[in-house]
mmCIF file of C-alpha atoms in Angstrom:
data_model
loop_
_atom_site.group_PDB
_atom_site.id
_atom_site.type_symbol
_atom_site.label_atom_id
_atom_site.label_comp_id
_atom_site.label_asym_id
_atom_site.label_seq_id
_atom_site.Cartn_x
_atom_site.Cartn_y
_atom_site.Cartn_z
ATOM 1 C CA MET A 224 -5.075 19.622 26.204
ATOM 2 C CA PHE A 225 -8.733 20.429 26.765
ATOM 3 C CA GLN A 226 -11.474 19.277 29.070
ATOM 4 C CA ALA A 227 -13.691 16.443 27.950
ATOM 5 C CA GLU A 228 -17.256 17.504 28.383
ATOM 6 C CA SER A 229 -19.087 14.435 29.545
ATOM 7 C CA SER A 230 -18.410 14.671 33.258
ATOM 8 C CA THR A 231 -20.575 17.782 33.395
ATOM 9 C CA VAL A 232 -23.218 16.516 30.978
ATOM 10 C CA MET A 233 -26.507 15.679 32.598
ATOM 11 C CA ARG A 234 -29.170 13.559 30.968
ATOM 12 C CA ARG A 235 -31.232 15.694 28.685
ATOM 13 C CA SER A 236 -34.938 15.398 28.144
ATOM 14 C CA PRO A 237 -35.841 14.730 24.496
ATOM 15 C CA PHE A 238 -37.971 17.886 24.604
ATOM 16 C CA GLY A 239 -37.839 21.381 26.034
ATOM 17 C CA VAL A 240 -34.113 22.135 26.022
ATOM 18 C CA ASP A 241 -33.033 25.618 24.980
ATOM 19 C CA ILE A 242 -29.845 25.458 22.981
ATOM 20 C CA CYS A 243 -28.308 28.547 21.427
ATOM 21 C CA CYS A 244 -28.191 28.470 17.680
ATOM 22 C CA ARG A 245 -27.375 30.372 14.507
ATOM 23 C CA LYS A 246 -29.438 33.464 13.771
ATOM 24 C CA GLY A 247 -32.405 32.891 11.530
ATOM 25 C CA SER A 248 -32.325 29.081 11.643
ATOM 26 C CA ARG A 249 -32.394 26.313 14.182
ATOM 27 C CA SER A 250 -29.465 24.028 14.823
ATOM 28 C CA PRO A 251 -29.727 20.205 14.560
ATOM 29 C CA LEU A 252 -29.208 20.122 18.330
ATOM 30 C CA GLN A 253 -32.366 22.193 18.855
ATOM 31 C CA GLU A 254 -34.309 20.102 16.358
ATOM 32 C CA LEU A 255 -33.278 16.956 18.244
ATOM 33 C CA TYR A 256 -34.073 18.078 21.795
ATOM 34 C CA ASN A 257 -36.796 20.632 21.123
ATOM 35 C CA PRO A 258 -38.526 19.827 17.807
ATOM 36 C CA THR A 259 -40.487 22.520 15.975
ATOM 37 C CA GLN A 260 -44.057 22.185 14.787
ATOM 38 C CA ARG A 261 -42.601 21.871 11.279
ATOM 39 C CA SER A 262 -40.697 18.732 12.302
ATOM 40 C CA LEU A 263 -43.803 17.314 13.897
ATOM 41 C CA GLU A 264 -45.865 17.842 10.755
ATOM 42 C CA ARG A 265 -43.431 15.773 8.706
ATOM 43 C CA VAL A 266 -44.329 12.550 10.453
ATOM 44 C CA SER A 267 -47.664 10.823 10.671
ATOM 45 C CA PRO A 268 -49.175 10.420 13.190
ATOM 46 C CA PRO A 269 -46.844 13.249 14.231
ATOM 47 C CA TRP A 270 -46.577 13.072 18.018
ATOM 48 C CA LEU A 271 -46.592 9.322 18.240
ATOM 49 C CA GLU A 272 -43.841 8.651 15.735
ATOM 50 C CA LEU A 273 -41.659 11.541 16.784
ATOM 51 C CA SER A 274 -41.948 10.754 20.461
ATOM 52 C CA ASN A 275 -41.135 7.073 19.753
ATOM 53 C CA THR A 276 -37.990 8.155 17.870
ATOM 54 C CA ALA A 277 -37.047 10.616 20.613
ATOM 55 C CA VAL A 278 -37.538 7.958 23.310
ATOM 56 C CA LEU A 279 -35.477 5.404 21.344
ATOM 57 C CA HIS A 280 -32.550 7.808 21.003
ATOM 58 C CA GLN A 281 -32.836 8.871 24.647
ATOM 59 C CA MET A 282 -32.598 5.184 25.633
ATOM 60 C CA ARG A 283 -29.497 4.756 23.482
ATOM 61 C CA ARG A 284 -27.880 7.830 25.078
ATOM 62 C CA ASP A 285 -28.784 6.563 28.552
ATOM 63 C CA GLN A 286 -27.299 3.138 27.781
ATOM 64 C CA VAL A 287 -23.941 4.767 26.973
ATOM 65 C CA ILE A 288 -24.021 6.958 30.108
ATOM 66 C CA ASP A 289 -25.012 4.023 32.349
ATOM 67 C CA THR A 290 -22.255 1.779 30.933
ATOM 68 C CA CYS A 291 -19.654 4.497 31.428
ATOM 69 C CA ARG A 292 -20.766 4.979 35.035
ATOM 70 C CA ALA A 293 -21.010 1.267 35.796
ATOM 71 C CA ASN A 294 -17.475 0.749 34.522
ATOM 72 C CA SER A 295 -16.159 3.858 36.303
ATOM 73 C CA ILE A 296 -14.881 5.304 33.060
ATOM 74 C CA VAL A 297 -16.164 8.752 33.878
ATOM 75 C CA SER A 298 -13.833 9.298 36.798
ATOM 76 C CA ARG A 299 -14.149 12.092 39.354
ATOM 77 C CA LYS A 300 -11.080 13.663 37.855
ATOM 78 C CA ARG A 301 -11.969 14.938 34.411
ATOM 79 C CA ARG A 302 -10.230 13.020 31.654
ATOM 80 C CA VAL A 303 -8.320 15.332 29.341
ATOM 81 C CA LEU A 304 -8.531 14.414 25.681
ATOM 82 C CA THR A 305 -5.765 15.407 23.293
ATOM 83 C CA PRO A 306 -6.357 16.596 19.701
ATOM 84 C CA ASN A 307 -5.034 13.206 18.565
ATOM 85 C CA ASP A 308 -8.111 11.608 20.194
ATOM 86 C CA LEU A 309 -10.326 13.625 17.845
ATOM 87 C CA LYS A 310 -9.047 12.637 14.426
ATOM 88 C CA HIS A 311 -12.150 10.512 13.737
ATOM 89 C CA LEU A 312 -14.563 13.373 14.375
ATOM 90 C CA VAL A 313 -15.565 14.944 11.052
ATOM 91 C CA VAL A 314 -16.899 18.511 11.282
ATOM 92 C CA ASP A 315 -19.605 20.141 9.173
ATOM 93 C CA GLU A 316 -19.684 23.835 10.115
ATOM 94 C CA ASP A 317 -22.505 24.763 7.753
ATOM 95 C CA HIS A 318 -24.988 22.398 9.424
ATOM 96 C CA GLU A 319 -23.344 22.280 12.881
ATOM 97 C CA LEU A 320 -22.688 18.530 12.854
ATOM 98 C CA ILE A 321 -19.869 16.360 14.173
ATOM 99 C CA TYR A 322 -19.714 12.762 12.910
ATOM 100 C CA CYS A 323 -17.367 10.214 14.471
ATOM 101 C CA TYR A 324 -16.637 7.697 11.749
ATOM 102 C CA VAL A 325 -16.212 4.033 12.611
ATOM 103 C CA PRO A 326 -14.708 1.889 9.821
ATOM 104 C CA LYS A 327 -16.921 -1.027 8.701
ATOM 105 C CA VAL A 328 -20.090 0.796 9.800
ATOM 106 C CA ALA A 329 -21.140 2.439 6.513
ATOM 107 C CA CYS A 330 -18.435 5.051 6.984
ATOM 108 C CA THR A 331 -17.722 5.360 3.236
ATOM 109 C CA ASN A 332 -21.300 6.426 2.547
ATOM 110 C CA TRP A 333 -21.389 8.718 5.554
ATOM 111 C CA LYS A 334 -18.128 10.350 4.476
ATOM 112 C CA ARG A 335 -19.688 10.836 1.028
ATOM 113 C CA LEU A 336 -22.688 12.506 2.698
ATOM 114 C CA MET A 337 -20.381 14.741 4.756
ATOM 115 C CA MET A 338 -18.603 15.769 1.536
ATOM 116 C CA VAL A 339 -21.975 16.746 0.032
ATOM 117 C CA LEU A 340 -22.937 18.626 3.230
ATOM 118 C CA THR A 341 -19.620 20.505 3.484
ATOM 119 C CA GLY A 342 -19.011 20.920 -0.257
ATOM 120 C CA ARG A 343 -21.171 24.045 -0.665
ATOM 121 C CA GLY A 344 -22.658 22.855 -3.937
ATOM 122 C CA LYS A 345 -19.591 21.054 -5.265
ATOM 123 C CA TYR A 346 -21.394 17.686 -4.956
ATOM 124 C CA SER A 347 -25.079 16.834 -5.035
ATOM 125 C CA ASP A 348 -25.236 13.033 -5.375
ATOM 126 C CA PRO A 349 -23.164 11.201 -2.741
ATOM 127 C CA MET A 350 -22.912 8.090 -4.933
ATOM 128 C CA GLU A 351 -21.122 10.071 -7.642
ATOM 129 C CA ILE A 352 -18.178 10.437 -5.249
ATOM 130 C CA PRO A 353 -15.757 7.502 -5.751
ATOM 131 C CA ALA A 354 -15.170 5.468 -2.569
ATOM 132 C CA ASN A 355 -11.409 6.148 -2.542
ATOM 133 C CA GLU A 356 -12.130 9.891 -2.820
ATOM 134 C CA ALA A 357 -14.289 9.720 0.334
ATOM 135 C CA HIS A 358 -11.286 8.406 2.284
ATOM 136 C CA VAL A 359 -8.867 11.173 1.241
ATOM 137 C CA SER A 360 -8.328 12.969 4.541
ATOM 138 C CA ALA A 361 -7.946 16.408 2.920
ATOM 139 C CA ASN A 362 -11.545 16.211 1.652
ATOM 140 C CA LEU A 363 -13.040 16.494 5.140
ATOM 141 C CA LYS A 364 -12.101 18.584 8.161
ATOM 142 C CA THR A 365 -11.657 16.785 11.476
ATOM 143 C CA LEU A 366 -11.961 18.249 14.969
ATOM 144 C CA ASN A 367 -8.253 17.856 15.775
ATOM 145 C CA GLN A 368 -7.484 20.568 13.174
ATOM 146 C CA TYR A 369 -9.057 23.299 15.329
ATOM 147 C CA SER A 370 -7.702 25.326 18.244
ATOM 148 C CA ILE A 371 -8.645 24.270 21.787
ATOM 149 C CA PRO A 372 -11.322 27.001 22.222
ATOM 150 C CA GLU A 373 -12.762 26.165 18.781
ATOM 151 C CA ILE A 374 -12.862 22.454 19.686
ATOM 152 C CA ASN A 375 -14.675 23.158 22.954
ATOM 153 C CA HIS A 376 -17.182 25.459 21.252
ATOM 154 C CA ARG A 377 -18.025 22.848 18.610
ATOM 155 C CA LEU A 378 -18.292 20.006 21.124
ATOM 156 C CA LYS A 379 -20.750 22.104 23.097
ATOM 157 C CA SER A 380 -22.943 23.495 20.327
ATOM 158 C CA TYR A 381 -22.843 21.028 17.395
ATOM 159 C CA MET A 382 -24.893 17.826 17.172
ATOM 160 C CA LYS A 383 -22.531 14.889 17.651
ATOM 161 C CA PHE A 384 -23.395 11.484 16.227
ATOM 162 C CA LEU A 385 -21.849 8.120 15.391
ATOM 163 C CA PHE A 386 -22.942 4.781 13.923
ATOM 164 C CA VAL A 387 -22.242 1.435 15.585
ATOM 165 C CA ARG A 388 -22.537 -2.233 14.628
ATOM 166 C CA GLU A 389 -22.587 -5.603 16.400
ATOM 167 C CA PRO A 390 -18.889 -5.790 17.417
ATOM 168 C CA PHE A 391 -18.070 -9.296 16.134
ATOM 169 C CA GLU A 392 -19.937 -8.767 12.861
ATOM 170 C CA ARG A 393 -17.863 -5.612 12.378
ATOM 171 C CA LEU A 394 -14.701 -7.588 13.215
ATOM 172 C CA VAL A 395 -15.463 -10.338 10.670
ATOM 173 C CA SER A 396 -16.267 -7.644 8.112
ATOM 174 C CA ALA A 397 -12.841 -6.055 8.741
ATOM 175 C CA TYR A 398 -11.085 -9.429 8.495
ATOM 176 C CA ARG A 399 -12.846 -10.341 5.223
ATOM 177 C CA ASN A 400 -12.121 -6.965 3.691
ATOM 178 C CA LYS A 401 -8.496 -6.594 4.764
ATOM 179 C CA PHE A 402 -7.177 -10.168 4.750
ATOM 180 C CA THR A 403 -9.143 -12.149 2.158
ATOM 181 C CA GLN A 404 -9.058 -9.652 -0.729
ATOM 182 C CA LYS A 405 -5.973 -10.025 -2.896
ATOM 183 C CA TYR A 406 -5.799 -6.285 -3.669
ATOM 184 C CA ASN A 407 -5.228 -5.284 -0.027
ATOM 185 C CA THR A 408 -1.476 -5.811 -0.241
ATOM 186 C CA SER A 409 -0.655 -2.916 2.116
ATOM 187 C CA PHE A 410 -2.590 -4.662 4.941
ATOM 188 C CA HIS A 411 -1.009 -8.016 4.078
ATOM 189 C CA LYS A 412 2.466 -6.492 4.319
ATOM 190 C CA ARG A 413 1.804 -4.270 7.351
ATOM 191 C CA TYR A 414 -0.256 -6.711 9.459
ATOM 192 C CA GLY A 415 -0.474 -10.072 7.689
ATOM 193 C CA THR A 416 3.246 -10.784 7.791
ATOM 194 C CA LYS A 417 3.405 -9.877 11.497
ATOM 195 C CA ILE A 418 0.365 -12.040 12.363
ATOM 196 C CA ILE A 419 1.752 -15.065 10.492
ATOM 197 C CA ARG A 420 5.215 -14.628 12.021
ATOM 198 C CA ARG A 421 3.738 -14.624 15.538
ATOM 199 C CA GLN A 422 0.829 -17.010 15.258
ATOM 200 C CA ARG A 423 1.775 -19.669 12.666
ATOM 201 C CA LYS A 424 4.172 -22.462 13.481
ATOM 202 C CA ASN A 425 6.309 -23.635 10.562
ATOM 203 C CA ALA A 426 5.108 -20.813 8.267
ATOM 204 C CA THR A 427 6.516 -20.974 4.734
ATOM 205 C CA GLN A 428 8.919 -18.291 3.551
ATOM 206 C CA GLU A 429 6.320 -17.184 0.995
ATOM 207 C CA ALA A 430 3.633 -16.731 3.671
ATOM 208 C CA LEU A 431 6.065 -14.761 5.838
ATOM 209 C CA ARG A 432 6.973 -12.550 2.867
ATOM 210 C CA LYS A 433 3.478 -11.969 1.450
ATOM 211 C CA GLY A 434 1.210 -12.170 4.524
ATOM 212 C CA ASP A 435 -1.789 -12.689 2.244
ATOM 213 C CA ASP A 436 -3.356 -15.852 3.700
ATOM 214 C CA VAL A 437 -4.029 -14.979 7.361
ATOM 215 C CA LYS A 438 -6.602 -17.331 8.886
ATOM 216 C CA PHE A 439 -9.364 -15.883 11.066
ATOM 217 C CA GLU A 440 -8.124 -17.957 14.033
ATOM 218 C CA GLU A 441 -4.675 -16.347 13.624
ATOM 219 C CA PHE A 442 -6.225 -12.879 13.433
ATOM 220 C CA VAL A 443 -8.132 -13.518 16.690
ATOM 221 C CA ALA A 444 -4.987 -14.876 18.399
ATOM 222 C CA TYR A 445 -3.153 -11.691 17.330
ATOM 223 C CA LEU A 446 -5.924 -9.444 18.739
ATOM 224 C CA ILE A 447 -5.974 -11.103 22.168
ATOM 225 C CA ASP A 448 -2.173 -11.329 22.443
ATOM 226 C CA PRO A 449 -1.143 -8.847 25.205
ATOM 227 C CA HIS A 450 2.002 -8.085 23.182
ATOM 228 C CA THR A 451 -0.158 -6.664 20.349
ATOM 229 C CA GLN A 452 -1.861 -4.106 22.565
ATOM 230 C CA ARG A 453 1.380 -3.120 24.285
ATOM 231 C CA GLU A 454 3.112 -2.627 20.958
ATOM 232 C CA GLU A 455 0.727 -0.148 19.306
ATOM 233 C CA PRO A 456 -2.979 0.787 19.196
ATOM 234 C CA PHE A 457 -5.240 -1.436 17.084
ATOM 235 C CA ASN A 458 -5.760 -0.421 13.473
ATOM 236 C CA GLU A 459 -8.927 1.686 13.130
ATOM 237 C CA HIS A 460 -10.716 -1.119 11.235
ATOM 238 C CA TRP A 461 -10.712 -3.348 14.328
ATOM 239 C CA GLN A 462 -10.238 -0.781 17.074
ATOM 240 C CA THR A 463 -13.141 -0.600 19.543
ATOM 241 C CA VAL A 464 -15.725 2.145 19.022
ATOM 242 C CA TYR A 465 -15.068 3.093 22.642
ATOM 243 C CA SER A 466 -11.416 3.900 21.779
ATOM 244 C CA LEU A 467 -12.119 5.557 18.416
ATOM 245 C CA CYS A 468 -14.939 7.898 19.465
ATOM 246 C CA HIS A 469 -14.492 8.273 23.269
ATOM 247 C CA PRO A 470 -18.222 8.082 24.098
ATOM 248 C CA CYS A 471 -17.537 8.271 27.837
ATOM 249 C CA HIS A 472 -15.805 11.626 27.409
ATOM 250 C CA ILE A 473 -17.754 13.100 24.514
ATOM 251 C CA HIS A 474 -21.530 13.225 24.890
ATOM 252 C CA TYR A 475 -23.013 11.889 21.626
ATOM 253 C CA ASP A 476 -26.473 13.263 20.935
ATOM 254 C CA LEU A 477 -27.353 10.497 18.542
ATOM 255 C CA VAL A 478 -26.204 6.873 18.309
ATOM 256 C CA GLY A 479 -27.170 5.359 14.966
ATOM 257 C CA LYS A 480 -27.081 1.608 14.387
ATOM 258 C CA TYR A 481 -26.048 -0.414 11.356
ATOM 259 C CA GLU A 482 -29.151 -2.559 11.860
ATOM 260 C CA THR A 483 -31.375 0.527 11.332
ATOM 261 C CA LEU A 484 -28.892 2.384 9.149
ATOM 262 C CA GLU A 485 -31.215 3.969 6.607
ATOM 263 C CA GLU A 486 -33.790 5.072 9.169
ATOM 264 C CA ASP A 487 -31.234 6.527 11.600
ATOM 265 C CA SER A 488 -29.218 8.203 8.836
ATOM 266 C CA ASN A 489 -32.258 9.901 7.355
ATOM 267 C CA TYR A 490 -33.238 11.072 10.842
ATOM 268 C CA VAL A 491 -29.830 12.798 11.152
ATOM 269 C CA LEU A 492 -30.323 14.412 7.730
ATOM 270 C CA GLN A 493 -33.827 15.542 8.730
ATOM 271 C CA LEU A 494 -32.470 17.138 11.937
ATOM 272 C CA ALA A 495 -29.818 18.907 9.839
ATOM 273 C CA GLY A 496 -32.596 20.392 7.709
ATOM 274 C CA VAL A 497 -31.527 18.676 4.484
ATOM 275 C CA GLY A 498 -33.842 15.637 4.609
ATOM 276 C CA SER A 499 -36.067 16.930 1.827
ATOM 277 C CA TYR A 500 -33.299 16.749 -0.793
ATOM 278 C CA LEU A 501 -30.613 14.474 0.652
ATOM 279 C CA LYS A 502 -31.171 10.823 1.555
ATOM 280 C CA PHE A 503 -28.838 8.096 2.742
ATOM 281 C CA PRO A 504 -27.679 6.071 -0.325
ATOM 282 C CA THR A 505 -29.510 2.745 -0.411
ATOM 283 C CA TYR A 506 -28.222 -0.232 -2.246
ATOM 284 C CA ALA A 507 -28.007 -3.839 -1.174
ATOM 285 C CA LYS A 508 -24.394 -4.925 -0.896
ATOM 286 C CA SER A 509 -24.276 -8.582 -1.893
ATOM 287 C CA THR A 510 -20.948 -9.144 -0.113
ATOM 288 C CA ARG A 511 -22.136 -7.714 3.208
ATOM 289 C CA THR A 512 -21.055 -9.600 6.337
ATOM 290 C CA THR A 513 -24.120 -11.101 8.007
ATOM 291 C CA ASP A 514 -24.823 -12.635 11.388
ATOM 292 C CA GLU A 515 -24.868 -16.122 9.770
ATOM 293 C CA MET A 516 -21.443 -15.503 8.263
ATOM 294 C CA THR A 517 -20.086 -14.278 11.597
ATOM 295 C CA THR A 518 -21.404 -17.424 13.310
ATOM 296 C CA GLU A 519 -19.490 -19.559 10.792
ATOM 297 C CA PHE A 520 -16.234 -17.683 11.321
ATOM 298 C CA PHE A 521 -16.447 -18.242 15.089
ATOM 299 C CA GLN A 522 -17.018 -22.018 14.788
ATOM 300 C CA ASN A 523 -13.258 -22.701 14.769
ATOM 301 C CA ILE A 524 -12.343 -20.339 17.597
ATOM 302 C CA SER A 525 -11.710 -22.062 20.934
ATOM 303 C CA SER A 526 -13.937 -21.082 23.860
ATOM 304 C CA GLU A 527 -10.839 -19.717 25.636
ATOM 305 C CA HIS A 528 -10.052 -17.396 22.726
ATOM 306 C CA GLN A 529 -13.720 -16.434 22.321
ATOM 307 C CA THR A 530 -13.838 -15.424 26.003
ATOM 308 C CA GLN A 531 -10.659 -13.351 25.714
ATOM 309 C CA LEU A 532 -11.887 -11.680 22.531
ATOM 310 C CA TYR A 533 -15.232 -10.853 24.132
ATOM 311 C CA GLU A 534 -13.326 -9.133 26.961
ATOM 312 C CA VAL A 535 -11.531 -6.928 24.404
ATOM 313 C CA TYR A 536 -14.829 -5.781 22.844
ATOM 314 C CA LYS A 537 -17.017 -6.064 25.946
ATOM 315 C CA LEU A 538 -17.526 -2.316 26.410
ATOM 316 C CA ASP A 539 -18.791 -1.959 22.828
ATOM 317 C CA PHE A 540 -21.268 -4.791 23.438
ATOM 318 C CA LEU A 541 -22.536 -3.235 26.678
ATOM 319 C CA MET A 542 -22.466 0.414 25.677
ATOM 320 C CA PHE A 543 -24.460 -0.059 22.492
ATOM 321 C CA ASN A 544 -26.795 -2.712 23.886
ATOM 322 C CA TYR A 545 -25.659 -5.753 21.885
ATOM 323 C CA SER A 546 -26.308 -9.035 23.653
ATOM 324 C CA VAL A 547 -23.698 -11.782 23.923
ATOM 325 C CA PRO A 548 -23.935 -13.716 20.616
ATOM 326 C CA SER A 549 -25.714 -17.076 20.975
ATOM 327 C CA TYR A 550 -22.900 -18.869 19.091
ATOM 328 C CA LEU A 551 -20.272 -17.931 21.696
ATOM 329 C CA LYS A 552 -18.991 -20.608 24.052
ATOM 330 C CA LEU A 553 -17.761 -18.390 26.868
ATOM 331 C CA GLU A 554 -15.753 -19.912 29.682
#
């Protein structure tokens, strides 16, 4: 449908890049690659901190590019993306931002922020927006809703960013949220019943009907089953970031991490010129999936299944510089 841009993207220096922008104000893309004196005065000591941040984000961009090249994902023939590939890319025209949302990586709060940014005064406090409201697709515009020339223009001139998380921690978070909460009946019916039917010997009629007691081992067996991937794409909550956001075909200017969520989020807001009055919502979630919790969940997974699961998520590990977890017993 339209040409992905990454095959022509060269590595950019953190400084000194001229990027066309709106009249009278600088775009986030300019602020990122060619910071103004004003940006430099905000940090102390200015050059040191800003250059450290710029270098960090350059390294993250390079890591993605290098992984794509090493795995021959950026082929000589340009890969053509379809509008359907772009339904996770949320557009903010007022601030020239594109955010690829990844479920289980603070995407509710980032969608709230995007509603504030695109709401033209309708919202001021992101936390006043109910979580379910943030997930109503009509409340945000995604890139697939534009014409091909409009898509290409925005991919070229808007600042594109995403947030990532340690892949297995994100997976356990998705499992806990979708399969251990009694209220998630739609997931139990849609996926739970199928997982139990395929993975559980001698399942009771009640389990087959309700699908509300899927074990983590069964969930893993379902994910690595070749039949699952042939049948349909993974649900977005456990789909790889590589498949949701297409980082080998779309050049992301900024890769934020869940581990440095607040810092990276506020950096995006600063680049967008709204950092003085809009901050990433901070609150400690007591139910948050931790590394310790993830380790526990993997205790009962056989080394064979761990190895196969790692292969499924391997590109996310490599691309976003997450090391192989110490608890894994890979074959």
